[in-house]
């Protein structure tokens, strides 16, 4: 009974968390959600007897919310490069046309890198790739408010593997309508 | 082997024990030479009792001074706490520090015993620990122990503490801290915590564990990546980057309550949180104005203040312990290198010069040593550099996929992620690179370790 309530609470909290995120206006503070401290069971398989004492950590579970992964159009980049290749101009043109035709439309450009190197530095490299696409969209008439460049760095590879074939598939930017 | 001790004031104990430790090391070094010839690498595998999972300490290089210490099984510990062995945790902690070497400790002693010192000298122990565990009527456990200087044949002190079941590991780590400080004069870090991220089964999990990697608890589960955890200086909160809203957003989370807040959720990517030493400010990387640049933001969020203005990537900020300087990574010179800037802004000074790719700066608690990852060819390796003078970069490992270094709060160890035998592992190393321990045996992909401060 207690356990059911607890799971229910966790799901509810996860829902609050997700709701809180999607309704957050940019550039403002967000409210804090608080919950009753409750010790969850051990996560990593270590011994975690009942008494929480000074060692208690409360778990937050976001996995119940479901991921929102849109499938977008993809632009690939050369190694260590941020240059939008000519072969992708038609794709970017078509996105720009659609954005200028409907000012309510929005596109998020997600930059990605291959697996080599540090996570944060790759996040910045992916951001640079995404921005090279949003800059092209802006030049073609898309409004700033319609486009956002974000990065996943090396965290969301399109292809697994540690060879040039996989790396080439992962050096990319994805254009996703939101 | 008996070391004659000239005086008996308390302060000299450590010195004397160290002296006798050197004698013992000379002894064991001789053994090593006999056994392995000129081999420089000695790997020792310790299998602890069922409860404290297998871990591994690798000792490489000669000259590692290790003090031999005997830690007897605490009286009644098998009956009172069958699921974990406090004495085994204490021994494992001390061995992992690189400063101690466990000596077999048979027999039944407790804190009230009068151990026969000649017997323990015969086992080549320089220090001895014995204790007891009793279950109290209220369900808590009364843990007592005593520490002896075997060389001098005198007690060095002891403690008693009553803890609830969930804090048994903590109590064991605190005993190890006590012993470490008594015998070395430095503060121990065994009762501190680490945080790290695992990836497995399609989910990302931010975990908090004891400094030995055991007793892990989940702080956050997500279907989307979590990177760059950072402890607040008071050890109560974690800042991290979560992609749960399909972009990088910086959150802080109170580990005890689970309360969390997005402190940087601007247009573009928000990442690389680093706490100022006073805990009031975080340095973050934001792309809200284009590019990836450093900003300072209050612990509760609010309007960020821009710190760097370059046309390059500026990221991975790390505060110096005095809070005046921020070390960071920039590719303003071509490839990524580590630079520093005053927290108030101003001139940027380049810090790393060796190699074409140096990232992930961490600064020691005394502000003197920079730990970072350097790419040499296709290898990514942990390096240190003395930032106070003209020191040369020092490679600490011979592995090829090192990541994310972070200093222990006493500055004696660095935790980092690496790969060994095809698996992702968390490692600790002494600053001379001679003594390494592997933490957290799990099949999950484990990464992004960060060492918490004293206190929790």
Coordinates of C-alpha atoms in Angstrom, one line a residue:
Chain A
X1 CA 0.0 0.0 0.0
X2 CA 2.7 2.4 1.0
X3 CA 4.7 1.4 -2.0
X4 CA 1.8 2.0 -4.4
X5 CA 1.3 5.4 -2.9
X6 CA 4.9 6.1 -3.3
X7 CA 5.0 5.1 -7.0
X8 CA 1.9 7.1 -7.6
X9 CA 3.6 10.1 -6.0
X10 CA 6.7 9.6 -8.1
X11 CA 4.7 9.5 -11.3
X12 CA 2.7 12.6 -10.2
X13 CA 5.9 14.4 -9.5
X14 CA 7.4 13.4 -12.8
X15 CA 4.3 14.8 -14.5
X16 CA 4.7 18.1 -12.5
X17 CA 8.3 18.3 -13.5
X18 CA 7.6 17.8 -17.2
X19 CA 4.7 20.2 -17.1
X20 CA 6.8 22.7 -15.3
X21 CA 9.4 22.5 -18.0
X22 CA 7.2 22.9 -21.0
X23 CA 5.5 25.9 -19.5
X24 CA 8.7 27.7 -18.5
X25 CA 9.0 31.0 -20.4
X26 CA 12.5 31.7 -21.5
X27 CA 14.7 34.0 -19.5
X28 CA 12.8 33.8 -16.3
X29 CA 13.1 32.0 -13.0
X30 CA 11.2 28.9 -12.6
X31 CA 9.3 27.8 -9.5
X32 CA 10.8 25.1 -7.3
X33 CA 8.7 22.0 -6.8
X34 CA 9.2 20.5 -3.4
X35 CA 8.1 17.1 -2.2
X36 CA 8.0 15.2 1.0
X37 CA 11.4 13.6 1.5
X38 CA 11.0 9.9 1.1
X39 CA 13.9 7.5 0.8
X40 CA 13.6 5.3 -2.2
X41 CA 15.1 1.8 -2.4
X42 CA 18.7 1.4 -3.4
X43 CA 19.4 2.2 -7.0
X44 CA 22.8 0.8 -7.6
X45 CA 22.4 -2.5 -5.9
X46 CA 24.3 -1.5 -2.8
X47 CA 23.0 -2.2 0.7
X48 CA 20.5 0.4 1.7
X49 CA 18.7 -0.5 4.9
X50 CA 15.6 1.2 6.1
X51 CA 17.2 4.0 8.1
X52 CA 17.9 7.0 5.9
X53 CA 19.9 9.1 8.4
X54 CA 22.4 11.4 6.8
X55 CA 22.8 9.2 3.7
X56 CA 19.4 9.5 2.2
X57 CA 19.0 10.5 -1.4
X58 CA 15.5 11.0 -2.9
X59 CA 15.1 9.7 -6.4
X60 CA 13.4 11.7 -9.1
X61 CA 12.1 9.6 -12.0
X62 CA 11.5 11.3 -15.4
X63 CA 11.4 8.1 -17.5
X64 CA 7.6 7.7 -17.1
X65 CA 6.9 10.9 -19.1
X66 CA 7.9 9.4 -22.4
X67 CA 10.4 10.9 -24.8
X68 CA 9.5 13.4 -27.4
X69 CA 11.9 12.6 -30.2
X70 CA 10.9 14.0 -33.5
X71 CA 12.4 12.6 -36.7
X72 CA 13.8 15.4 -38.7
X73 CA 15.8 16.1 -41.9
X74 CA 19.5 15.7 -41.5
X75 CA 22.5 17.7 -42.7
X76 CA 25.9 16.0 -42.4
X77 CA 29.2 17.7 -41.8
X78 CA 32.8 16.8 -42.5
X79 CA 35.3 16.0 -39.8
X80 CA 36.0 19.0 -37.5
X81 CA 33.9 21.1 -39.8
X82 CA 30.9 23.4 -39.3
X83 CA 30.5 24.4 -42.9
X84 CA 27.1 23.8 -44.4
X85 CA 27.8 21.8 -47.6
X86 CA 26.3 22.9 -50.9
X87 CA 24.4 19.6 -51.3
X88 CA 22.2 20.6 -48.3
X89 CA 21.3 24.0 -49.6
X90 CA 18.0 22.8 -51.2
X91 CA 17.0 21.2 -48.0
X92 CA 17.7 24.4 -46.0
X93 CA 16.0 26.5 -48.7
X94 CA 12.8 24.4 -48.4
X95 CA 12.7 24.9 -44.6
X96 CA 13.3 28.6 -45.1
X97 CA 10.5 28.9 -47.6
X98 CA 8.1 27.0 -45.3
X99 CA 9.1 29.3 -42.3
X100 CA 8.7 32.5 -44.3
X101 CA 5.3 31.3 -45.7
X102 CA 4.0 30.6 -42.2
X103 CA 5.3 32.8 -39.5
X104 CA 3.7 30.6 -36.8
X105 CA 6.0 27.7 -37.8
X106 CA 9.0 26.9 -35.7
X107 CA 12.1 24.8 -36.4
X108 CA 14.6 23.5 -33.9
X109 CA 18.0 22.6 -35.3
X110 CA 19.8 20.0 -33.2
X111 CA 23.6 19.8 -33.6
X112 CA 25.5 16.5 -33.0
X113 CA 29.1 15.3 -33.0
X114 CA 30.9 12.0 -33.2
X115 CA 32.0 10.2 -30.0
X116 CA 35.5 11.4 -29.9
X117 CA 36.5 14.0 -27.3
X118 CA 34.9 15.5 -24.2
X119 CA 31.2 15.8 -23.6
X120 CA 31.0 19.5 -22.9
X121 CA 33.4 20.5 -25.7
X122 CA 31.4 18.3 -28.1
X123 CA 28.2 19.9 -26.9
X124 CA 29.7 23.3 -27.9
X125 CA 30.9 21.8 -31.3
X126 CA 27.4 20.5 -32.0
X127 CA 26.0 23.9 -31.1
X128 CA 28.3 25.5 -33.7
X129 CA 26.9 23.0 -36.3
X130 CA 23.3 23.8 -35.4
X131 CA 24.1 27.6 -35.5
X132 CA 25.6 27.3 -39.0
X133 CA 22.2 25.9 -40.1
X134 CA 20.1 28.5 -38.2
X135 CA 22.3 31.3 -39.6
X136 CA 21.6 30.1 -43.2
X137 CA 17.8 29.9 -42.4
X138 CA 17.9 33.5 -41.0
X139 CA 19.7 34.7 -44.1
X140 CA 17.0 33.1 -46.2
X141 CA 14.3 35.1 -44.3
X142 CA 13.3 33.0 -41.3
X143 CA 12.6 35.1 -38.2
X144 CA 14.8 34.7 -35.1
X145 CA 11.7 33.7 -33.0
X146 CA 11.1 30.8 -35.5
X147 CA 14.4 29.1 -35.2
X148 CA 16.4 27.7 -32.3
X149 CA 19.8 26.1 -32.4
X150 CA 20.5 23.5 -29.7
X151 CA 23.0 20.7 -29.3
X152 CA 23.2 17.2 -28.1
X153 CA 26.9 17.0 -28.5
X154 CA 27.9 13.3 -28.6
X155 CA 25.0 12.2 -26.4
X156 CA 22.6 11.0 -29.0
X157 CA 24.5 9.3 -31.8
X158 CA 22.5 8.2 -34.9
X159 CA 24.8 5.3 -35.5
X160 CA 26.6 3.1 -33.0
X161 CA 30.2 2.1 -33.5
X162 CA 33.7 3.5 -33.4
X163 CA 34.6 3.7 -37.0
X164 CA 34.6 6.4 -39.7
X165 CA 31.3 5.1 -41.1
X166 CA 29.5 5.6 -37.8
X167 CA 31.3 8.9 -37.0
X168 CA 30.3 10.3 -40.4
X169 CA 26.6 9.5 -39.7
X170 CA 26.9 11.2 -36.3
X171 CA 28.4 14.5 -37.4
X172 CA 25.1 16.1 -38.2
X173 CA 22.4 18.6 -37.6
X174 CA 18.7 17.6 -37.5
X175 CA 16.0 20.1 -38.5
X176 CA 12.8 19.4 -36.5
X177 CA 9.5 21.3 -36.7
X178 CA 8.2 22.1 -33.2
Chain B
X1 CA 61.8 -5.4 13.4
X2 CA 61.6 -2.8 16.2
X3 CA 61.9 0.9 15.7
X4 CA 63.2 2.7 18.8
X5 CA 61.1 5.7 19.5
X6 CA 63.1 8.6 21.0
X7 CA 60.2 10.6 22.5
X8 CA 56.6 10.1 23.3
X9 CA 54.8 13.3 22.6
X10 CA 51.6 12.7 20.6
X11 CA 52.6 14.8 17.6
X12 CA 55.6 12.7 16.9
X13 CA 53.6 9.6 16.6
X14 CA 52.8 10.2 12.9
X15 CA 56.4 10.9 12.2
X16 CA 57.5 7.8 13.9
X17 CA 54.9 5.6 12.3
X18 CA 55.9 7.1 9.0
X19 CA 59.5 6.3 9.7
X20 CA 58.7 2.7 10.5
X21 CA 56.5 2.6 7.4
X22 CA 59.5 3.5 5.3
X23 CA 61.4 0.6 7.0
X24 CA 58.5 -1.7 6.1
X25 CA 58.4 -0.4 2.6
X26 CA 62.0 -1.1 2.1
X27 CA 61.2 -4.6 3.3
X28 CA 58.3 -5.0 0.9
X29 CA 60.2 -3.4 -2.0
X30 CA 62.9 -6.0 -1.5
X31 CA 60.2 -8.6 -1.7
X32 CA 58.8 -7.1 -4.9
X33 CA 62.2 -7.1 -6.5
X34 CA 62.7 -10.7 -5.6
X35 CA 59.4 -11.7 -6.9
X36 CA 59.1 -9.7 -10.1
X37 CA 62.6 -8.7 -11.0
X38 CA 62.6 -5.3 -12.5
X39 CA 58.9 -5.2 -13.0
X40 CA 57.5 -1.8 -12.0
X41 CA 53.9 -2.8 -11.9
X42 CA 52.4 -4.7 -9.1
X43 CA 48.7 -5.4 -9.2
X44 CA 47.0 -6.7 -6.1
X45 CA 43.4 -7.8 -6.1
X46 CA 41.6 -7.7 -2.8
X47 CA 38.4 -9.7 -2.4
X48 CA 36.5 -8.2 0.5
X49 CA 33.7 -9.8 2.4
X50 CA 30.4 -10.5 0.5
X51 CA 29.0 -7.1 1.4
X52 CA 31.6 -4.7 0.2
X53 CA 31.9 -5.6 -3.4
X54 CA 35.0 -6.5 -5.2
X55 CA 37.4 -3.7 -5.9
X56 CA 40.8 -3.5 -7.2
X57 CA 43.9 -1.5 -6.2
X58 CA 46.7 -1.3 -8.6
X59 CA 50.1 -0.1 -7.4
X60 CA 52.6 0.9 -9.9
X61 CA 56.1 2.3 -9.5
X62 CA 58.5 2.0 -6.6
X63 CA 58.7 4.3 -3.7
X64 CA 55.1 4.2 -2.7
X65 CA 55.3 4.5 1.1
X66 CA 52.6 2.4 2.7
X67 CA 52.0 2.0 6.4
X68 CA 51.1 -1.5 7.4
X69 CA 47.9 -1.6 9.5
X70 CA 46.1 -4.5 11.0
X71 CA 42.3 -4.1 11.3
X72 CA 40.7 -7.0 13.2
X73 CA 37.1 -8.0 12.6
X74 CA 35.0 -6.0 15.0
X75 CA 33.5 -8.1 17.8
X76 CA 29.9 -9.2 17.0
X77 CA 29.9 -7.5 13.6
X78 CA 28.9 -10.6 11.8
X79 CA 25.9 -11.0 14.1
X80 CA 24.9 -7.4 14.4
X81 CA 25.4 -6.4 10.7
X82 CA 25.5 -9.5 8.6
X83 CA 24.9 -7.6 5.3
X84 CA 28.1 -5.6 5.5
X85 CA 31.4 -5.7 7.3
X86 CA 32.4 -2.4 8.9
X87 CA 36.0 -3.5 9.5
X88 CA 36.4 -4.6 5.8
X89 CA 35.1 -1.2 4.6
X90 CA 37.6 0.5 6.9
X91 CA 40.5 -1.6 5.6
X92 CA 39.4 -1.1 1.9
X93 CA 39.2 2.6 2.4
X94 CA 42.7 2.9 3.9
X95 CA 44.2 0.7 1.2
X96 CA 42.6 2.7 -1.6
X97 CA 44.2 5.9 -0.3
X98 CA 47.5 4.5 -1.2
X99 CA 48.9 5.4 2.2
X100 CA 48.2 2.1 3.9
X101 CA 48.7 -1.6 3.4
X102 CA 46.3 -4.0 5.2
X103 CA 48.0 -6.7 7.3
X104 CA 46.2 -9.9 8.1
X105 CA 44.6 -9.5 11.5
X106 CA 43.4 -12.8 13.0
X107 CA 42.1 -13.2 16.5
X108 CA 39.3 -11.7 18.6
X109 CA 40.0 -8.3 19.9
X110 CA 37.8 -5.3 20.7
X111 CA 38.3 -1.8 21.9
X112 CA 38.7 -2.9 25.5
X113 CA 41.4 -5.5 24.8
X114 CA 45.0 -5.2 25.8
X115 CA 46.7 -6.5 22.6
X116 CA 50.1 -8.1 22.9
X117 CA 52.2 -5.7 20.9
X118 CA 55.1 -8.0 20.3
X119 CA 52.7 -10.3 18.5
X120 CA 51.5 -7.5 16.2
X121 CA 55.1 -6.3 15.6
X122 CA 55.7 -9.9 14.6
X123 CA 53.0 -9.6 11.9
X124 CA 54.8 -6.4 10.7
X125 CA 51.9 -4.2 11.6
X126 CA 52.7 -0.6 12.6
X127 CA 49.2 0.2 13.7
X128 CA 46.3 -1.9 15.0
X129 CA 42.5 -1.3 15.0
X130 CA 40.0 -3.3 17.0
X131 CA 36.3 -2.6 17.8
X132 CA 32.8 -3.9 18.4
X133 CA 29.3 -3.5 17.1
X134 CA 26.2 -3.8 19.3
X135 CA 22.6 -3.5 18.2
X136 CA 20.8 -1.1 20.6
X137 CA 17.2 -1.5 21.8
X138 CA 16.1 1.4 19.5
X139 CA 17.4 -0.5 16.4
X140 CA 20.5 1.6 16.0
X141 CA 24.0 0.3 16.2
X142 CA 26.6 1.2 18.7
X143 CA 30.0 1.1 17.0
X144 CA 33.2 1.4 19.0
X145 CA 36.9 1.2 18.0
X146 CA 40.4 1.9 19.3
X147 CA 43.6 2.6 17.4
X148 CA 47.0 1.6 18.7
X149 CA 50.5 2.5 17.7
X150 CA 52.1 -0.9 17.6
X151 CA 55.6 0.4 17.3
X152 CA 55.3 2.3 20.5
X153 CA 52.8 0.0 22.0
X154 CA 50.4 2.7 23.0
X155 CA 46.8 3.6 22.2
X156 CA 46.3 6.5 19.9
X157 CA 42.6 7.0 20.5
X158 CA 39.2 5.7 19.7
X159 CA 35.6 6.6 19.3
X160 CA 32.1 5.4 19.9
X161 CA 29.1 6.3 17.8
X162 CA 25.5 5.2 17.5
X163 CA 24.0 5.1 14.0
X164 CA 20.9 3.9 12.2
X165 CA 21.2 1.1 9.7
X166 CA 21.3 3.4 6.7
X167 CA 24.4 5.1 8.0
X168 CA 26.5 2.0 8.8
X169 CA 28.7 2.6 5.7
X170 CA 29.0 6.2 6.7
X171 CA 30.1 5.2 10.2
X172 CA 32.7 2.8 8.7
X173 CA 34.0 5.6 6.4
X174 CA 34.2 8.0 9.4
X175 CA 36.3 5.5 11.3
X176 CA 38.7 5.3 8.3
X177 CA 38.8 9.1 8.2
X178 CA 39.7 9.1 11.9
X179 CA 42.5 6.6 11.5
X180 CA 43.8 8.3 8.3
X181 CA 44.0 11.7 10.0
X182 CA 45.6 10.3 13.2
X183 CA 48.3 8.6 11.3
X184 CA 49.0 10.9 8.4
X185 CA 48.0 14.3 9.8
X186 CA 45.8 14.9 6.7
X187 CA 42.0 14.9 6.7
X188 CA 40.5 11.8 5.2
X189 CA 37.9 11.8 2.4
X190 CA 36.3 8.4 2.9
X191 CA 33.1 9.7 4.3
X192 CA 32.6 12.1 1.4
X193 CA 30.3 11.3 -1.5
X194 CA 30.7 11.1 -5.3
X195 CA 28.1 11.5 -8.0
X196 CA 28.2 10.0 -11.4
X197 CA 26.0 9.1 -14.4
X198 CA 25.2 5.6 -15.7
X199 CA 23.6 4.8 -19.0
X200 CA 21.9 1.4 -19.5
X201 CA 18.6 0.0 -20.6
X202 CA 17.7 3.1 -22.5
X203 CA 17.9 5.3 -19.5
X204 CA 20.3 7.7 -17.9
X205 CA 20.7 7.7 -14.1
X206 CA 22.4 10.3 -11.9
X207 CA 23.7 8.4 -8.8
X208 CA 25.1 9.5 -5.5
X209 CA 27.5 7.0 -3.8
X210 CA 30.0 6.8 -1.0
X211 CA 33.6 7.7 -2.0
X212 CA 34.4 4.1 -2.5
X213 CA 31.6 3.8 -5.1
X214 CA 29.4 1.6 -2.9
X215 CA 26.0 2.3 -1.5
X216 CA 24.8 4.0 -4.6
X217 CA 21.5 5.8 -4.6
X218 CA 19.5 7.2 -7.5
X219 CA 19.1 11.0 -7.6
X220 CA 17.6 11.2 -11.1
X221 CA 16.3 8.8 -13.7
X222 CA 15.7 10.1 -17.2
X223 CA 15.1 8.7 -20.7
X224 CA 17.3 11.6 -22.0
X225 CA 21.0 12.3 -21.4
X226 CA 22.3 13.7 -18.1
X227 CA 25.8 15.2 -18.1
X228 CA 28.2 17.4 -16.1
X229 CA 27.1 16.9 -12.5
X230 CA 28.6 19.3 -10.0
X231 CA 28.4 19.3 -6.2
X232 CA 27.4 22.5 -4.3
X233 CA 30.2 23.4 -1.8
X234 CA 27.9 22.5 1.1
X235 CA 27.4 19.0 -0.4
X236 CA 23.6 19.3 -0.4
X237 CA 22.9 20.0 -4.0
X238 CA 23.9 18.8 -7.4
X239 CA 23.9 21.0 -10.5
X240 CA 23.8 19.1 -13.8
X241 CA 22.7 19.3 -17.4
X242 CA 19.6 17.4 -18.4
X243 CA 18.2 17.0 -21.9
X244 CA 14.7 16.0 -20.7
X245 CA 13.1 18.9 -22.6
X246 CA 15.0 18.0 -25.8
X247 CA 17.7 20.6 -25.2
X248 CA 20.5 21.1 -22.7
X249 CA 19.1 22.8 -19.5
X250 CA 21.0 23.4 -16.2
X251 CA 19.2 22.2 -13.1
X252 CA 20.0 22.1 -9.4
X253 CA 18.6 19.4 -7.2
X254 CA 18.6 19.0 -3.5
X255 CA 19.8 15.4 -3.0
X256 CA 18.0 14.8 0.3
X257 CA 14.5 16.1 -0.8
X258 CA 14.7 15.7 -4.6
X259 CA 13.5 19.3 -5.1
X260 CA 14.9 20.5 -8.4
X261 CA 14.9 23.8 -10.3
X262 CA 16.0 24.8 -13.8
X263 CA 18.4 27.6 -13.1
X264 CA 19.5 28.1 -16.7
X265 CA 16.9 27.5 -19.4
X266 CA 17.6 30.0 -22.1
X267 CA 17.3 30.0 -25.8
X268 CA 19.9 27.5 -27.2
X269 CA 22.0 25.3 -25.0
X270 CA 22.7 25.7 -21.3
X271 CA 25.5 23.6 -19.9
X272 CA 28.7 23.0 -17.9
X273 CA 27.6 24.2 -14.4
X274 CA 30.4 25.0 -11.9
X275 CA 29.7 26.3 -8.4
X276 CA 31.6 29.3 -6.9
X277 CA 33.3 28.3 -3.6
X278 CA 30.8 30.3 -1.6
X279 CA 27.9 28.5 -3.3
X280 CA 26.1 31.7 -4.3
X281 CA 27.0 31.7 -8.0
X282 CA 27.3 29.2 -10.8
X283 CA 29.4 29.6 -13.9
X284 CA 27.6 28.2 -16.9
X285 CA 28.0 27.9 -20.7
X286 CA 25.2 29.5 -22.6
X287 CA 24.5 29.9 -26.3
X288 CA 21.7 32.4 -25.9
X289 CA 23.7 35.2 -27.6
X290 CA 25.2 32.9 -30.2
X291 CA 28.2 30.7 -29.8
X292 CA 29.1 29.0 -26.5
X293 CA 30.2 31.6 -23.9
X294 CA 30.7 31.7 -20.2
X295 CA 28.2 33.5 -17.9
X296 CA 27.7 33.8 -14.2
X297 CA 24.3 33.2 -12.7
X298 CA 22.8 33.2 -9.2
X299 CA 22.2 29.9 -7.4
X300 CA 18.5 30.5 -7.8
X301 CA 18.7 31.5 -11.5
X302 CA 17.8 34.9 -12.6
X303 CA 19.6 37.2 -15.1
X304 CA 23.1 35.9 -16.2
X305 CA 26.1 38.1 -16.4
X306 CA 28.3 37.5 -19.4
X307 CA 31.9 36.6 -18.5
X308 CA 33.7 35.9 -21.8
X309 CA 33.2 37.6 -25.2
X310 CA 35.0 35.7 -27.9
X311 CA 34.1 34.4 -31.4
X312 CA 35.3 31.0 -30.2
X313 CA 33.9 28.2 -28.0
X314 CA 34.4 29.0 -24.3
X315 CA 33.1 26.3 -22.0
X316 CA 33.9 23.9 -19.0
X317 CA 34.4 26.7 -16.4
X318 CA 36.0 25.7 -13.0
X319 CA 36.4 28.1 -10.1
X320 CA 39.7 28.4 -8.3
X321 CA 39.3 27.6 -4.6
X322 CA 39.6 31.3 -3.7
X323 CA 36.8 32.1 -6.1
X324 CA 38.8 34.8 -7.9
X325 CA 39.7 32.9 -11.1
X326 CA 37.8 30.7 -13.5
X327 CA 39.7 28.1 -15.5
X328 CA 37.9 27.2 -18.8
X329 CA 38.3 25.6 -22.2
X330 CA 38.5 27.7 -25.3
X331 CA 39.3 27.0 -28.9
X332 CA 40.2 30.7 -29.5
X333 CA 43.7 29.6 -30.5
X334 CA 42.6 27.0 -32.9
X335 CA 42.2 23.7 -30.9
X336 CA 40.8 23.5 -27.4
X337 CA 43.2 24.7 -24.6
X338 CA 42.7 25.7 -21.0
X339 CA 42.7 29.4 -20.2
X340 CA 42.0 31.4 -17.1
X341 CA 40.1 34.6 -16.4
X342 CA 39.4 36.7 -13.4
X343 CA 35.8 36.2 -12.1
X344 CA 35.4 39.9 -12.6
X345 CA 36.3 39.6 -16.2
X346 CA 39.3 41.1 -18.0
X347 CA 42.3 39.5 -19.6
X348 CA 42.4 35.9 -20.6
X349 CA 45.6 33.9 -20.0
X350 CA 46.4 30.7 -21.6
X351 CA 47.4 27.9 -19.2
X352 CA 48.1 24.7 -21.2
X353 CA 50.5 24.6 -24.1
X354 CA 51.5 21.0 -24.5
X355 CA 49.5 19.2 -27.2
X356 CA 46.7 20.4 -29.4
X357 CA 43.6 19.3 -27.4
X358 CA 43.4 20.0 -23.6
X359 CA 40.0 19.9 -21.9
X360 CA 38.0 19.3 -18.7
X361 CA 40.0 21.4 -16.2
X362 CA 39.7 20.7 -12.4
X363 CA 41.7 22.6 -9.8
X364 CA 43.1 21.1 -6.6
X365 CA 41.7 22.4 -3.3
X366 CA 45.0 24.3 -2.7
X367 CA 44.7 25.9 -6.1
X368 CA 48.1 24.7 -7.2
X369 CA 47.4 21.8 -9.4
X370 CA 45.4 21.6 -12.6
X371 CA 44.0 18.2 -13.6
X372 CA 42.8 17.9 -17.2
X373 CA 42.4 15.6 -20.1
X374 CA 44.9 15.8 -22.9
X375 CA 44.6 14.2 -26.3
X376 CA 47.9 12.8 -27.6
X377 CA 47.3 11.1 -31.0
X378 CA 44.2 9.0 -30.5
X379 CA 44.5 8.8 -26.7
X380 CA 42.8 10.9 -24.1
X381 CA 44.8 10.8 -20.9
X382 CA 44.6 12.4 -17.4
X383 CA 47.3 15.0 -16.9
X384 CA 48.3 17.4 -14.1
X385 CA 50.1 20.7 -14.3
X386 CA 51.4 22.9 -11.6
X387 CA 49.8 26.2 -12.3
X388 CA 51.9 28.3 -9.8
X389 CA 55.1 28.1 -11.7
X390 CA 56.6 26.7 -14.8
X391 CA 56.0 23.0 -14.2
X392 CA 55.7 20.5 -17.0
X393 CA 52.6 18.5 -17.7
X394 CA 52.5 15.1 -16.0
X395 CA 50.7 12.1 -17.4
X396 CA 49.0 10.2 -14.5
X397 CA 47.8 7.2 -16.5
X398 CA 48.7 4.9 -19.4
X399 CA 45.0 4.4 -20.4
X400 CA 43.6 5.9 -23.5
X401 CA 40.0 7.0 -22.8
X402 CA 40.3 9.1 -19.6
X403 CA 37.5 11.6 -18.9
X404 CA 36.2 14.1 -16.3
X405 CA 38.8 14.4 -13.6
X406 CA 37.7 15.7 -10.2
X407 CA 39.8 16.2 -7.0
X408 CA 39.0 14.7 -3.6
X409 CA 38.4 17.6 -1.1
X410 CA 41.8 16.8 0.6
X411 CA 43.5 17.1 -2.7
X412 CA 45.2 13.7 -2.3
X413 CA 43.2 11.7 -4.9
X414 CA 41.6 12.4 -8.3
X415 CA 38.6 10.5 -9.5
X416 CA 38.1 10.1 -13.3
X417 CA 36.3 7.9 -15.8
X418 CA 38.2 5.6 -18.1
X419 CA 37.9 2.3 -20.0
X420 CA 39.6 -0.9 -18.9
X421 CA 39.1 -4.3 -20.6
X422 CA 36.4 -3.0 -22.8
X423 CA 34.3 -1.5 -20.0
X424 CA 33.7 1.9 -18.7
X425 CA 35.1 2.3 -15.2
X426 CA 35.6 4.9 -12.5
X427 CA 39.1 5.2 -11.2
X428 CA 40.8 7.0 -8.4
X429 CA 44.5 7.8 -8.5
X430 CA 47.0 9.4 -6.2
X431 CA 48.5 12.6 -7.6
X432 CA 51.8 10.9 -8.5
X433 CA 49.8 8.3 -10.5
X434 CA 51.3 5.5 -8.5
X435 CA 48.3 4.1 -6.8
X436 CA 45.0 3.6 -8.6
X437 CA 41.8 2.0 -7.5
X438 CA 38.9 0.9 -9.6
X439 CA 35.4 1.8 -8.3
X440 CA 31.9 0.8 -9.1
X441 CA 31.7 -2.6 -10.7
X442 CA 28.7 -2.4 -12.9
X443 CA 27.8 -3.5 -16.3
X444 CA 26.2 -0.1 -17.0
X445 CA 28.1 2.5 -18.9
X446 CA 29.5 4.7 -16.1
X447 CA 30.8 8.2 -16.6
X448 CA 31.0 11.8 -15.3
X449 CA 32.3 11.2 -11.8
X450 CA 32.5 14.2 -9.5
X451 CA 33.8 14.2 -6.0
X452 CA 31.7 15.9 -3.3
X453 CA 33.0 18.2 -0.6
X454 CA 33.5 17.4 3.1
X455 CA 30.1 17.1 4.9
X456 CA 26.8 15.9 3.5

